[in-house]
Coordinates of C-alpha atoms in Angstrom, one line a residue:
M1 CA 24.2 -18.9 -3.8
G2 CA 25.0 -15.8 -5.7
F3 CA 24.1 -12.3 -4.5
F4 CA 21.3 -11.8 -7.0
D5 CA 19.9 -15.3 -6.4
S6 CA 18.7 -14.2 -3.0
E7 CA 14.9 -13.6 -3.1
I8 CA 15.4 -10.9 -0.4
V9 CA 17.9 -9.0 -2.5
Q10 CA 15.7 -9.3 -5.6
Q11 CA 12.6 -8.0 -3.6
E12 CA 14.6 -5.2 -2.1
A13 CA 16.0 -4.1 -5.4
K14 CA 12.6 -4.2 -7.0
Q15 CA 11.0 -2.2 -4.1
L16 CA 13.8 0.3 -4.1
F17 CA 13.5 0.9 -7.8
E18 CA 9.7 1.2 -7.7
D19 CA 9.8 3.5 -4.7
Y20 CA 12.4 5.7 -6.3
Q21 CA 10.5 5.9 -9.6
A22 CA 7.3 6.9 -7.7
L23 CA 9.1 9.5 -5.6
I24 CA 10.7 11.0 -8.7
A25 CA 7.4 11.2 -10.5
L26 CA 5.9 12.8 -7.4
G27 CA 8.8 15.3 -7.3
N28 CA 7.8 16.6 -10.7
N29 CA 5.0 18.5 -8.8
Y30 CA 7.2 19.6 -5.9
G31 CA 6.6 23.3 -6.8
K32 CA 2.9 22.8 -6.3
F33 CA 3.3 21.3 -2.8
D34 CA 2.4 23.2 0.3
R35 CA 5.0 23.6 3.0
E36 CA 4.1 20.3 4.8
G37 CA 4.1 18.5 1.5
K38 CA 7.6 19.7 0.7
K39 CA 8.8 18.7 4.1
L40 CA 7.3 15.2 3.7
F41 CA 8.8 14.9 0.2
I42 CA 12.3 15.9 1.5
E43 CA 12.0 13.4 4.3
Q44 CA 11.0 10.6 2.0
M45 CA 13.9 11.5 -0.4
E46 CA 16.3 11.3 2.6
A47 CA 15.0 7.9 3.6
M48 CA 15.3 6.7 0.0
M49 CA 18.9 7.8 -0.2
D50 CA 19.6 6.0 3.1
R51 CA 18.0 2.8 1.7
Y52 CA 20.0 3.2 -1.5
R53 CA 23.3 3.8 0.3
I54 CA 22.7 0.7 2.5
F55 CA 21.8 -1.4 -0.6
M56 CA 24.9 -0.2 -2.4
K57 CA 27.1 -1.0 0.6
R58 CA 25.8 -4.6 0.5
F59 CA 27.0 -4.8 -3.1
E60 CA 30.4 -3.4 -2.1
L61 CA 30.8 -5.8 0.8
S62 CA 29.7 -8.9 -1.1
E63 CA 32.3 -11.2 -2.5
D64 CA 29.9 -12.3 -5.2
F65 CA 31.4 -11.7 -8.7
M66 CA 28.1 -10.2 -10.1
A67 CA 27.7 -7.9 -7.1
Q68 CA 31.3 -6.6 -7.7
M69 CA 30.6 -6.2 -11.4
T70 CA 27.5 -4.2 -10.6
V71 CA 29.6 -1.9 -8.4
Q72 CA 32.2 -1.5 -11.1
Q73 CA 29.5 -0.7 -13.7
L74 CA 28.0 2.0 -11.5
K75 CA 31.5 3.5 -11.0
T76 CA 32.1 3.4 -14.7
Q77 CA 28.8 5.0 -15.6
L78 CA 29.1 7.7 -13.0
G79 CA 32.8 8.2 -14.0
Q80 CA 31.6 9.1 -17.5
F81 CA 30.1 12.2 -15.8
G82 CA 33.1 12.8 -13.7
V83 CA 31.4 11.6 -10.5
T84 CA 32.1 8.9 -8.0
P85 CA 29.3 7.1 -6.1
Q86 CA 30.3 9.0 -2.9
Q87 CA 30.1 12.3 -4.8
M88 CA 26.7 11.3 -6.1
F89 CA 25.4 10.7 -2.6
D90 CA 27.1 13.9 -1.4
Q91 CA 25.5 15.9 -4.1
M92 CA 22.1 14.4 -3.4
N93 CA 22.5 15.2 0.3
F94 CA 23.6 18.8 -0.6
T95 CA 20.5 19.2 -2.8
L96 CA 18.2 18.0 0.0
Q97 CA 19.9 20.2 2.5
R98 CA 19.5 23.2 0.2
M99 CA 15.8 22.3 -0.3
K100 CA 15.4 22.2 3.5
S101 CA 17.1 25.6 3.8
E102 CA 14.9 27.2 1.2
L103 CA 11.8 25.8 3.0
E104 CA 13.0 27.2 6.3
A105 CA 13.6 30.6 4.7
Q106 CA 10.0 30.6 3.5
S107 CA 8.5 30.3 7.0

């Protein structure tokens, strides 16, 4: 059975995508959130990034041809912007840490 044939993988991918889209849409109003709302949003983004990182690691570890092609496509797409997948995660982490620091400074 191929990597993408797994119902679990398909469901996880779908849920991850939907959760990410909802969180990004919610983030459009980040500036209007109160302190607790901002903290909650940051925590949810951190959890989302952890889920995404784990999901991508599954792709990397899989010997399935389509999973490996997906990893290569991601690397190629990010490479067009001069970024590796690790740099993308590092930048996202840096952004979330900066958001936390700004929140701490406001208290």
